[in-house]
């Protein structure tokens, strides 16, 4: 059996949300997105597959914490 191929993409988004996150792909299919929204001041996880192992989720969270600054961007009004 062939090992799954994982890829991490760091992506920003500005419309309609405003922030940055990581996208986790397995065999070129989007599985997990973890996103820091600076406008809403939230961090969210979106799961695109029915079955995501605990190990894969833990690794995704670890990658997010390593790659994405924890602090929100402060906007002047």
PDB file of N, CA, C and O in Angstrom:
ATOM      1  N   UNK A   1       0.845  -1.183   0.000  1.00  0.00           N
ATOM      2  CA  UNK A   1       0.000   0.000   0.000  1.00  0.00           C
ATOM      3  C   UNK A   1       0.892   1.249   0.000  1.00  0.00           C
ATOM      4  O   UNK A   1       1.833   1.350   0.766  1.00  0.00           O
ATOM      5  N   UNK A   2       0.557   2.187  -0.825  1.00  0.00           N
ATOM      6  CA  UNK A   2       1.354   3.404  -0.967  1.00  0.00           C
ATOM      7  C   UNK A   2       1.017   4.410   0.144  1.00  0.00           C
ATOM      8  O   UNK A   2      -0.135   4.591   0.508  1.00  0.00           O
ATOM      9  N   UNK A   3       2.063   5.047   0.688  1.00  0.00           N
ATOM     10  CA  UNK A   3       1.873   6.061   1.717  1.00  0.00           C
ATOM     11  C   UNK A   3       1.136   7.268   1.131  1.00  0.00           C
ATOM     12  O   UNK A   3       1.416   7.670   0.000  1.00  0.00           O
ATOM     13  N   UNK A   4       0.205   7.857   1.896  1.00  0.00           N
ATOM     14  CA  UNK A   4      -0.473   9.064   1.390  1.00  0.00           C
ATOM     15  C   UNK A   4       0.511  10.219   1.279  1.00  0.00           C
ATOM     16  O   UNK A   4       1.448  10.331   2.075  1.00  0.00           O
ATOM     17  N   UNK A   5       0.290  11.068   0.289  1.00  0.00           N
ATOM     18  CA  UNK A   5       1.148  12.226   0.061  1.00  0.00           C
ATOM     19  C   UNK A   5       0.440  13.462   0.603  1.00  0.00           C
ATOM     20  O   UNK A   5      -0.618  13.843   0.125  1.00  0.00           O
ATOM     21  N   UNK A   6       1.044  14.079   1.636  1.00  0.00           N
ATOM     22  CA  UNK A   6       0.468  15.274   2.241  1.00  0.00           C
ATOM     23  C   UNK A   6       1.199  16.512   1.758  1.00  0.00           C
ATOM     24  O   UNK A   6       2.406  16.486   1.529  1.00  0.00           O
ATOM     25  N   UNK A   7       0.446  17.608   1.616  1.00  0.00           N
ATOM     26  CA  UNK A   7       1.015  18.889   1.201  1.00  0.00           C
ATOM     27  C   UNK A   7       0.351  19.980   2.030  1.00  0.00           C
ATOM     28  O   UNK A   7      -0.846  19.942   2.289  1.00  0.00           O
ATOM     29  N   UNK A   8       1.153  20.965   2.447  1.00  0.00           N
ATOM     30  CA  UNK A   8       0.649  22.106   3.224  1.00  0.00           C
ATOM     31  C   UNK A   8       0.769  23.345   2.350  1.00  0.00           C
ATOM     32  O   UNK A   8       1.812  23.600   1.764  1.00  0.00           O
ATOM     33  N   UNK A   9      -0.316  24.111   2.257  1.00  0.00           N
ATOM     34  CA  UNK A   9      -0.323  25.378   1.528  1.00  0.00           C
ATOM     35  C   UNK A   9      -0.701  26.467   2.516  1.00  0.00           C
ATOM     36  O   UNK A   9      -1.702  26.349   3.227  1.00  0.00           O
ATOM     37  N   UNK A  10       0.125  27.511   2.565  1.00  0.00           N
ATOM     38  CA  UNK A  10      -0.200  28.675   3.394  1.00  0.00           C
ATOM     39  C   UNK A  10      -0.893  29.669   2.477  1.00  0.00           C
ATOM     40  O   UNK A  10      -0.359  30.019   1.417  1.00  0.00           O
ATOM     41  N   UNK A  11      -2.099  30.069   2.863  1.00  0.00           N
ATOM     42  CA  UNK A  11      -2.911  30.901   1.981  1.00  0.00           C
ATOM     43  C   UNK A  11      -3.568  32.031   2.759  1.00  0.00           C
ATOM     44  O   UNK A  11      -4.013  31.846   3.886  1.00  0.00           O
ATOM     45  N   UNK A  12      -3.611  33.191   2.115  1.00  0.00           N
ATOM     46  CA  UNK A  12      -4.343  34.311   2.710  1.00  0.00           C
ATOM     47  C   UNK A  12      -5.650  34.491   1.954  1.00  0.00           C
ATOM     48  O   UNK A  12      -5.801  34.025   0.827  1.00  0.00           O
ATOM     49  N   UNK A  13      -6.571  35.153   2.595  1.00  0.00           N
ATOM     50  CA  UNK A  13      -7.876  35.409   2.000  1.00  0.00           C
ATOM     51  C   UNK A  13      -8.293  36.800   2.451  1.00  0.00           C
ATOM     52  O   UNK A  13      -8.091  37.165   3.608  1.00  0.00           O
ATOM     53  N   UNK A  14      -8.850  37.596   1.549  1.00  0.00           N
ATOM     54  CA  UNK A  14      -9.264  38.943   1.922  1.00  0.00           C
ATOM     55  C   UNK A  14     -10.731  39.236   1.612  1.00  0.00           C
ATOM     56  O   UNK A  14     -11.218  40.293   1.957  1.00  0.00           O
ATOM     57  N   UNK A  15     -11.417  38.326   0.969  1.00  0.00           N
ATOM     58  CA  UNK A  15     -12.805  38.596   0.636  1.00  0.00           C
ATOM     59  C   UNK A  15     -13.576  37.293   0.617  1.00  0.00           C
ATOM     60  O   UNK A  15     -13.270  36.428  -0.182  1.00  0.00           O
ATOM     61  N   UNK A  16     -14.570  37.067   1.420  1.00  0.00           N
ATOM     62  CA  UNK A  16     -15.194  37.992   2.359  1.00  0.00           C
ATOM     63  C   UNK A  16     -14.497  38.020   3.710  1.00  0.00           C
ATOM     64  O   UNK A  16     -14.697  38.937   4.491  1.00  0.00           O
ATOM     65  N   UNK A  17     -13.691  37.043   4.023  1.00  0.00           N
ATOM     66  CA  UNK A  17     -12.976  37.059   5.294  1.00  0.00           C
ATOM     67  C   UNK A  17     -11.592  37.658   5.080  1.00  0.00           C
ATOM     68  O   UNK A  17     -11.136  37.799   3.952  1.00  0.00           O
ATOM     69  N   UNK A  18     -10.909  37.996   6.163  1.00  0.00           N
ATOM     70  CA  UNK A  18      -9.609  38.650   6.041  1.00  0.00           C
ATOM     71  C   UNK A  18      -8.639  38.003   7.013  1.00  0.00           C
ATOM     72  O   UNK A  18      -8.762  38.182   8.221  1.00  0.00           O
ATOM     73  N   UNK A  19      -7.706  37.232   6.486  1.00  0.00           N
ATOM     74  CA  UNK A  19      -6.755  36.569   7.360  1.00  0.00           C
ATOM     75  C   UNK A  19      -5.854  35.629   6.599  1.00  0.00           C
ATOM     76  O   UNK A  19      -5.659  35.753   5.390  1.00  0.00           O
ATOM     77  N   UNK A  20      -5.317  34.657   7.330  1.00  0.00           N
ATOM     78  CA  UNK A  20      -4.352  33.725   6.762  1.00  0.00           C
ATOM     79  C   UNK A  20      -4.539  32.369   7.420  1.00  0.00           C
ATOM     80  O   UNK A  20      -4.995  32.271   8.560  1.00  0.00           O
ATOM     81  N   UNK A  21      -4.190  31.328   6.695  1.00  0.00           N
ATOM     82  CA  UNK A  21      -4.335  30.003   7.266  1.00  0.00           C
ATOM     83  C   UNK A  21      -3.509  28.976   6.541  1.00  0.00           C
ATOM     84  O   UNK A  21      -2.727  29.297   5.638  1.00  0.00           O
ATOM     85  N   UNK A  22      -3.690  27.724   6.951  1.00  0.00           N
ATOM     86  CA  UNK A  22      -3.036  26.603   6.293  1.00  0.00           C
ATOM     87  C   UNK A  22      -4.106  25.689   5.713  1.00  0.00           C
ATOM     88  O   UNK A  22      -5.167  25.492   6.302  1.00  0.00           O
ATOM     89  N   UNK A  23      -3.809  25.180   4.537  1.00  0.00           N
ATOM     90  CA  UNK A  23      -4.647  24.167   3.903  1.00  0.00           C
ATOM     91  C   UNK A  23      -3.824  22.884   3.852  1.00  0.00           C
ATOM     92  O   UNK A  23      -2.663  22.904   3.443  1.00  0.00           O
ATOM     93  N   UNK A  24      -4.419  21.779   4.275  1.00  0.00           N
ATOM     94  CA  UNK A  24      -3.749  20.485   4.279  1.00  0.00           C
ATOM     95  C   UNK A  24      -4.391  19.624   3.196  1.00  0.00           C
ATOM     96  O   UNK A  24      -5.597  19.387   3.218  1.00  0.00           O
ATOM     97  N   UNK A  25      -3.566  19.208   2.265  1.00  0.00           N
ATOM     98  CA  UNK A  25      -4.012  18.349   1.164  1.00  0.00           C
ATOM     99  C   UNK A  25      -3.457  16.948   1.363  1.00  0.00           C
ATOM    100  O   UNK A  25      -2.308  16.787   1.776  1.00  0.00           O
ATOM    101  N   UNK A  26      -4.248  15.951   1.089  1.00  0.00           N
ATOM    102  CA  UNK A  26      -3.795  14.560   1.069  1.00  0.00           C
ATOM    103  C   UNK A  26      -4.096  14.024  -0.318  1.00  0.00           C
ATOM    104  O   UNK A  26      -5.236  14.055  -0.770  1.00  0.00           O
ATOM    105  N   UNK A  27      -3.030  13.576  -0.980  1.00  0.00           N
ATOM    106  CA  UNK A  27      -3.157  13.076  -2.360  1.00  0.00           C
ATOM    107  C   UNK A  27      -3.878  14.092  -3.240  1.00  0.00           C
ATOM    108  O   UNK A  27      -4.789  13.755  -3.991  1.00  0.00           O
ATOM    109  N   UNK A  28      -3.471  15.360  -3.117  1.00  0.00           N
ATOM    110  CA  UNK A  28      -3.986  16.479  -3.918  1.00  0.00           C
ATOM    111  C   UNK A  28      -5.454  16.809  -3.670  1.00  0.00           C
ATOM    112  O   UNK A  28      -6.084  17.492  -4.466  1.00  0.00           O
ATOM    113  N   UNK A  29      -6.017  16.347  -2.560  1.00  0.00           N
ATOM    114  CA  UNK A  29      -7.404  16.661  -2.211  1.00  0.00           C
ATOM    115  C   UNK A  29      -7.419  17.425  -0.888  1.00  0.00           C
ATOM    116  O   UNK A  29      -6.820  16.989   0.099  1.00  0.00           O
ATOM    117  N   UNK A  30      -8.117  18.582  -0.860  1.00  0.00           N
ATOM    118  CA  UNK A  30      -8.191  19.395   0.354  1.00  0.00           C
ATOM    119  C   UNK A  30      -8.907  18.619   1.455  1.00  0.00           C
ATOM    120  O   UNK A  30     -10.019  18.138   1.264  1.00  0.00           O
ATOM    121  N   UNK A  31      -8.233  18.510   2.615  1.00  0.00           N
ATOM    122  CA  UNK A  31      -8.775  17.739   3.728  1.00  0.00           C
ATOM    123  C   UNK A  31      -9.129  18.642   4.910  1.00  0.00           C
ATOM    124  O   UNK A  31     -10.199  18.523   5.494  1.00  0.00           O
ATOM    125  N   UNK A  32      -8.205  19.554   5.271  1.00  0.00           N
ATOM    126  CA  UNK A  32      -8.386  20.403   6.454  1.00  0.00           C
ATOM    127  C   UNK A  32      -7.924  21.818   6.124  1.00  0.00           C
ATOM    128  O   UNK A  32      -6.912  21.996   5.452  1.00  0.00           O
ATOM    129  N   UNK A  33      -8.666  22.802   6.620  1.00  0.00           N
ATOM    130  CA  UNK A  33      -8.218  24.187   6.580  1.00  0.00           C
ATOM    131  C   UNK A  33      -8.309  24.732   8.000  1.00  0.00           C
ATOM    132  O   UNK A  33      -9.322  24.548   8.673  1.00  0.00           O
ATOM    133  N   UNK A  34      -7.231  25.399   8.436  1.00  0.00           N
ATOM    134  CA  UNK A  34      -7.255  26.119   9.710  1.00  0.00           C
ATOM    135  C   UNK A  34      -6.965  27.571   9.365  1.00  0.00           C
ATOM    136  O   UNK A  34      -5.971  27.874   8.702  1.00  0.00           O
ATOM    137  N   UNK A  35      -7.846  28.470   9.796  1.00  0.00           N
ATOM    138  CA  UNK A  35      -7.805  29.854   9.327  1.00  0.00           C
ATOM    139  C   UNK A  35      -7.890  30.831  10.489  1.00  0.00           C
ATOM    140  O   UNK A  35      -8.713  30.669  11.395  1.00  0.00           O
ATOM    141  N   UNK A  36      -7.037  31.852  10.453  1.00  0.00           N
ATOM    142  CA  UNK A  36      -7.085  32.953  11.420  1.00  0.00           C
ATOM    143  C   UNK A  36      -7.724  34.146  10.721  1.00  0.00           C
ATOM    144  O   UNK A  36      -7.166  34.695   9.791  1.00  0.00           O
ATOM    145  N   UNK A  37      -8.928  34.520  11.172  1.00  0.00           N
ATOM    146  CA  UNK A  37      -9.650  35.655  10.591  1.00  0.00           C
ATOM    147  C   UNK A  37      -9.383  36.878  11.458  1.00  0.00           C
ATOM    148  O   UNK A  37      -9.803  36.942  12.617  1.00  0.00           O
ATOM    149  N   UNK A  38      -8.664  37.855  10.895  1.00  0.00           N
ATOM    150  CA  UNK A  38      -8.284  39.038  11.666  1.00  0.00           C
ATOM    151  C   UNK A  38      -9.437  40.001  11.885  1.00  0.00           C
ATOM    152  O   UNK A  38      -9.453  40.727  12.870  1.00  0.00           O
ATOM    153  N   UNK A  39     -10.412  40.021  11.001  1.00  0.00           N
ATOM    154  CA  UNK A  39     -11.569  40.900  11.165  1.00  0.00           C
ATOM    155  C   UNK A  39     -12.482  40.387  12.273  1.00  0.00           C
ATOM    156  O   UNK A  39     -12.896  41.133  13.161  1.00  0.00           O
ATOM    157  N   UNK A  40     -12.785  39.095  12.229  1.00  0.00           N
ATOM    158  CA  UNK A  40     -13.668  38.484  13.230  1.00  0.00           C
ATOM    159  C   UNK A  40     -12.925  38.087  14.502  1.00  0.00           C
ATOM    160  O   UNK A  40     -13.563  37.740  15.503  1.00  0.00           O
ATOM    161  N   UNK A  41     -11.581  38.083  14.433  1.00  0.00           N
ATOM    162  CA  UNK A  41     -10.732  37.689  15.553  1.00  0.00           C
ATOM    163  C   UNK A  41     -11.051  36.269  16.008  1.00  0.00           C
ATOM    164  O   UNK A  41     -11.264  35.987  17.194  1.00  0.00           O
ATOM    165  N   UNK A  42     -11.073  35.359  15.020  1.00  0.00           N
ATOM    166  CA  UNK A  42     -11.362  33.948  15.289  1.00  0.00           C
ATOM    167  C   UNK A  42     -10.312  33.069  14.613  1.00  0.00           C
ATOM    168  O   UNK A  42      -9.633  33.489  13.677  1.00  0.00           O
ATOM    169  N   UNK A  43     -10.216  31.867  15.110  1.00  0.00           N
ATOM    170  CA  UNK A  43      -9.424  30.814  14.473  1.00  0.00           C
ATOM    171  C   UNK A  43     -10.379  29.645  14.299  1.00  0.00           C
ATOM    172  O   UNK A  43     -10.996  29.200  15.283  1.00  0.00           O
ATOM    173  N   UNK A  44     -10.508  29.146  13.067  1.00  0.00           N
ATOM    174  CA  UNK A  44     -11.480  28.089  12.803  1.00  0.00           C
ATOM    175  C   UNK A  44     -10.834  26.932  12.054  1.00  0.00           C
ATOM    176  O   UNK A  44      -9.871  27.108  11.308  1.00  0.00           O
ATOM    177  N   UNK A  45     -11.412  25.758  12.262  1.00  0.00           N
ATOM    178  CA  UNK A  45     -10.995  24.547  11.564  1.00  0.00           C
ATOM    179  C   UNK A  45     -12.163  24.108  10.691  1.00  0.00           C
ATOM    180  O   UNK A  45     -13.299  24.000  11.174  1.00  0.00           O
ATOM    181  N   UNK A  46     -11.878  23.861   9.419  1.00  0.00           N
ATOM    182  CA  UNK A  46     -12.883  23.314   8.503  1.00  0.00           C
ATOM    183  C   UNK A  46     -12.363  21.970   8.015  1.00  0.00           C
ATOM    184  O   UNK A  46     -11.225  21.871   7.553  1.00  0.00           O
ATOM    185  N   UNK A  47     -13.194  20.951   8.117  1.00  0.00           N
ATOM    186  CA  UNK A  47     -12.827  19.600   7.704  1.00  0.00           C
ATOM    187  C   UNK A  47     -13.627  19.269   6.447  1.00  0.00           C
ATOM    188  O   UNK A  47     -14.855  19.373   6.442  1.00  0.00           O
ATOM    189  N   UNK A  48     -12.921  18.870   5.395  1.00  0.00           N
ATOM    190  CA  UNK A  48     -13.557  18.621   4.106  1.00  0.00           C
ATOM    191  C   UNK A  48     -13.765  17.136   3.805  1.00  0.00           C
ATOM    192  O   UNK A  48     -14.359  16.796   2.791  1.00  0.00           O
ATOM    193  N   UNK A  49     -13.268  16.254   4.671  1.00  0.00           N
ATOM    194  CA  UNK A  49     -13.416  14.810   4.478  1.00  0.00           C
ATOM    195  C   UNK A  49     -14.171  14.223   5.659  1.00  0.00           C
ATOM    196  O   UNK A  49     -14.133  14.753   6.765  1.00  0.00           O
ATOM    197  N   UNK A  50     -14.830  13.097   5.432  1.00  0.00           N
ATOM    198  CA  UNK A  50     -15.600  12.456   6.494  1.00  0.00           C
ATOM    199  C   UNK A  50     -14.709  11.869   7.582  1.00  0.00           C
ATOM    200  O   UNK A  50     -15.057  11.904   8.752  1.00  0.00           O
ATOM    201  N   UNK A  51     -13.575  11.323   7.204  1.00  0.00           N
ATOM    202  CA  UNK A  51     -12.714  10.648   8.172  1.00  0.00           C
ATOM    203  C   UNK A  51     -11.338  11.289   8.192  1.00  0.00           C
ATOM    204  O   UNK A  51     -10.564  11.143   7.253  1.00  0.00           O
ATOM    205  N   UNK A  52     -11.053  12.001   9.276  1.00  0.00           N
ATOM    206  CA  UNK A  52      -9.735  12.591   9.494  1.00  0.00           C
ATOM    207  C   UNK A  52      -9.217  12.001  10.794  1.00  0.00           C
ATOM    208  O   UNK A  52      -9.894  12.080  11.825  1.00  0.00           O
ATOM    209  N   UNK A  53      -8.049  11.398  10.739  1.00  0.00           N
ATOM    210  CA  UNK A  53      -7.503  10.764  11.940  1.00  0.00           C
ATOM    211  C   UNK A  53      -7.078  11.824  12.952  1.00  0.00           C
ATOM    212  O   UNK A  53      -6.763  12.965  12.596  1.00  0.00           O
ATOM    213  N   UNK A  54      -7.048  11.431  14.200  1.00  0.00           N
ATOM    214  CA  UNK A  54      -6.594  12.316  15.267  1.00  0.00           C
ATOM    215  C   UNK A  54      -5.158  12.756  14.994  1.00  0.00           C
ATOM    216  O   UNK A  54      -4.816  13.925  15.166  1.00  0.00           O
ATOM    217  N   UNK A  55      -4.330  11.844  14.523  1.00  0.00           N
ATOM    218  CA  UNK A  55      -2.937  12.163  14.230  1.00  0.00           C
ATOM    219  C   UNK A  55      -2.830  13.225  13.135  1.00  0.00           C
ATOM    220  O   UNK A  55      -2.014  14.145  13.229  1.00  0.00           O
ATOM    221  N   UNK A  56      -3.659  13.107  12.107  1.00  0.00           N
ATOM    222  CA  UNK A  56      -3.619  14.097  11.024  1.00  0.00           C
ATOM    223  C   UNK A  56      -4.101  15.460  11.523  1.00  0.00           C
ATOM    224  O   UNK A  56      -3.532  16.493  11.181  1.00  0.00           O
ATOM    225  N   UNK A  57      -5.136  15.484  12.366  1.00  0.00           N
ATOM    226  CA  UNK A  57      -5.637  16.739  12.918  1.00  0.00           C
ATOM    227  C   UNK A  57      -4.592  17.376  13.831  1.00  0.00           C
ATOM    228  O   UNK A  57      -4.356  18.591  13.764  1.00  0.00           O
ATOM    229  N   UNK A  58      -3.966  16.579  14.686  1.00  0.00           N
ATOM    230  CA  UNK A  58      -2.924  17.109  15.569  1.00  0.00           C
ATOM    231  C   UNK A  58      -1.769  17.701  14.768  1.00  0.00           C
ATOM    232  O   UNK A  58      -1.249  18.762  15.108  1.00  0.00           O
ATOM    233  N   UNK A  59      -1.377  17.023  13.704  1.00  0.00           N
ATOM    234  CA  UNK A  59      -0.290  17.523  12.858  1.00  0.00           C
ATOM    235  C   UNK A  59      -0.693  18.826  12.175  1.00  0.00           C
ATOM    236  O   UNK A  59       0.104  19.759  12.056  1.00  0.00           O
ATOM    237  N   UNK A  60      -1.944  18.921  11.727  1.00  0.00           N
ATOM    238  CA  UNK A  60      -2.430  20.149  11.087  1.00  0.00           C
ATOM    239  C   UNK A  60      -2.403  21.315  12.073  1.00  0.00           C
ATOM    240  O   UNK A  60      -1.974  22.420  11.729  1.00  0.00           O
ATOM    241  N   UNK A  61      -2.835  21.085  13.296  1.00  0.00           N
ATOM    242  CA  UNK A  61      -2.830  22.137  14.316  1.00  0.00           C
ATOM    243  C   UNK A  61      -1.403  22.544  14.650  1.00  0.00           C
ATOM    244  O   UNK A  61      -1.097  23.733  14.760  1.00  0.00           O
ATOM    245  N   UNK A  62      -0.525  21.578  14.758  1.00  0.00           N
ATOM    246  CA  UNK A  62       0.887  21.869  15.026  1.00  0.00           C
ATOM    247  C   UNK A  62       1.485  22.712  13.892  1.00  0.00           C
ATOM    248  O   UNK A  62       2.203  23.681  14.143  1.00  0.00           O
ATOM    249  N   UNK A  63       1.161  22.379  12.663  1.00  0.00           N
ATOM    250  CA  UNK A  63       1.650  23.139  11.511  1.00  0.00           C
ATOM    251  C   UNK A  63       1.113  24.560  11.542  1.00  0.00           C
ATOM    252  O   UNK A  63       1.848  25.525  11.312  1.00  0.00           O
ATOM    253  N   UNK A  64      -0.180  24.717  11.834  1.00  0.00           N
ATOM    254  CA  UNK A  64      -0.780  26.049  11.934  1.00  0.00           C
ATOM    255  C   UNK A  64      -0.056  26.895  12.980  1.00  0.00           C
ATOM    256  O   UNK A  64       0.311  28.040  12.726  1.00  0.00           O
ATOM    257  N   UNK A  65       0.162  26.329  14.151  1.00  0.00           N
ATOM    258  CA  UNK A  65       0.810  27.076  15.232  1.00  0.00           C
ATOM    259  C   UNK A  65       2.244  27.451  14.881  1.00  0.00           C
ATOM    260  O   UNK A  65       2.737  28.493  15.302  1.00  0.00           O
ATOM    261  N   UNK A  66       2.904  26.616  14.105  1.00  0.00           N
ATOM    262  CA  UNK A  66       4.293  26.883  13.715  1.00  0.00           C
ATOM    263  C   UNK A  66       4.380  27.918  12.588  1.00  0.00           C
ATOM    264  O   UNK A  66       5.260  28.777  12.595  1.00  0.00           O
ATOM    265  N   UNK A  67       3.462  27.881  11.647  1.00  0.00           N
ATOM    266  CA  UNK A  67       3.556  28.688  10.435  1.00  0.00           C
ATOM    267  C   UNK A  67       2.803  30.013  10.475  1.00  0.00           C
ATOM    268  O   UNK A  67       3.157  30.947   9.761  1.00  0.00           O
ATOM    269  N   UNK A  68       1.753  30.096  11.274  1.00  0.00           N
ATOM    270  CA  UNK A  68       0.888  31.282  11.277  1.00  0.00           C
ATOM    271  C   UNK A  68       1.059  32.028  12.592  1.00  0.00           C
ATOM    272  O   UNK A  68       0.865  31.450  13.667  1.00  0.00           O
ATOM    273  N   UNK A  69       1.404  33.317  12.532  1.00  0.00           N
ATOM    274  CA  UNK A  69       1.522  34.088  13.777  1.00  0.00           C
ATOM    275  C   UNK A  69       0.215  34.021  14.574  1.00  0.00           C
ATOM    276  O   UNK A  69      -0.873  34.104  14.001  1.00  0.00           O
ATOM    277  N   UNK A  70       0.334  33.870  15.879  1.00  0.00           N
ATOM    278  CA  UNK A  70      -0.843  33.689  16.729  1.00  0.00           C
ATOM    279  C   UNK A  70      -1.650  34.979  16.892  1.00  0.00           C
ATOM    280  O   UNK A  70      -2.868  34.956  16.976  1.00  0.00           O
ATOM    281  N   UNK A  71      -0.956  36.123  16.949  1.00  0.00           N
ATOM    282  CA  UNK A  71      -1.635  37.392  17.203  1.00  0.00           C
ATOM    283  C   UNK A  71      -2.410  37.867  15.984  1.00  0.00           C
ATOM    284  O   UNK A  71      -1.946  37.754  14.851  1.00  0.00           O
ATOM    285  N   UNK A  72      -3.589  38.414  16.266  1.00  0.00           N
ATOM    286  CA  UNK A  72      -4.392  39.005  15.204  1.00  0.00           C
ATOM    287  C   UNK A  72      -3.770  40.318  14.761  1.00  0.00           C
ATOM    288  O   UNK A  72      -3.131  40.996  15.542  1.00  0.00           O
ATOM    289  N   UNK A  73      -4.000  40.680  13.511  1.00  0.00           N
ATOM    290  CA  UNK A  73      -3.592  41.981  13.013  1.00  0.00           C
ATOM    291  C   UNK A  73      -4.575  43.017  13.556  1.00  0.00           C
ATOM    292  O   UNK A  73      -5.791  42.829  13.495  1.00  0.00           O
ATOM    293  N   UNK A  74      -4.051  44.083  14.090  1.00  0.00           N
ATOM    294  CA  UNK A  74      -4.885  45.152  14.637  1.00  0.00           C
ATOM    295  C   UNK A  74      -5.175  46.172  13.525  1.00  0.00           C
ATOM    296  O   UNK A  74      -4.256  46.691  12.911  1.00  0.00           O
ATOM    297  N   UNK A  75      -6.454  46.417  13.299  1.00  0.00           N
ATOM    298  CA  UNK A  75      -6.862  47.406  12.290  1.00  0.00           C
ATOM    299  C   UNK A  75      -7.253  48.705  12.952  1.00  0.00           C
ATOM    300  O   UNK A  75      -7.961  48.700  13.969  1.00  0.00           O
ATOM    301  N   UNK A  76      -6.821  49.810  12.383  1.00  0.00           N
ATOM    302  CA  UNK A  76      -7.208  51.134  12.871  1.00  0.00           C
ATOM    303  C   UNK A  76      -8.576  51.468  12.286  1.00  0.00           C
ATOM    304  O   UNK A  76      -8.830  51.238  11.125  1.00  0.00           O
ATOM    305  N   UNK A  77      -9.429  52.066  13.071  1.00  0.00           N
ATOM    306  CA  UNK A  77     -10.748  52.436  12.556  1.00  0.00           C
ATOM    307  C   UNK A  77     -10.780  53.862  12.114  1.00  0.00           C
ATOM    308  O   UNK A  77     -10.089  54.701  12.490  1.00  0.00           O
TER     309      UNK A  77
END
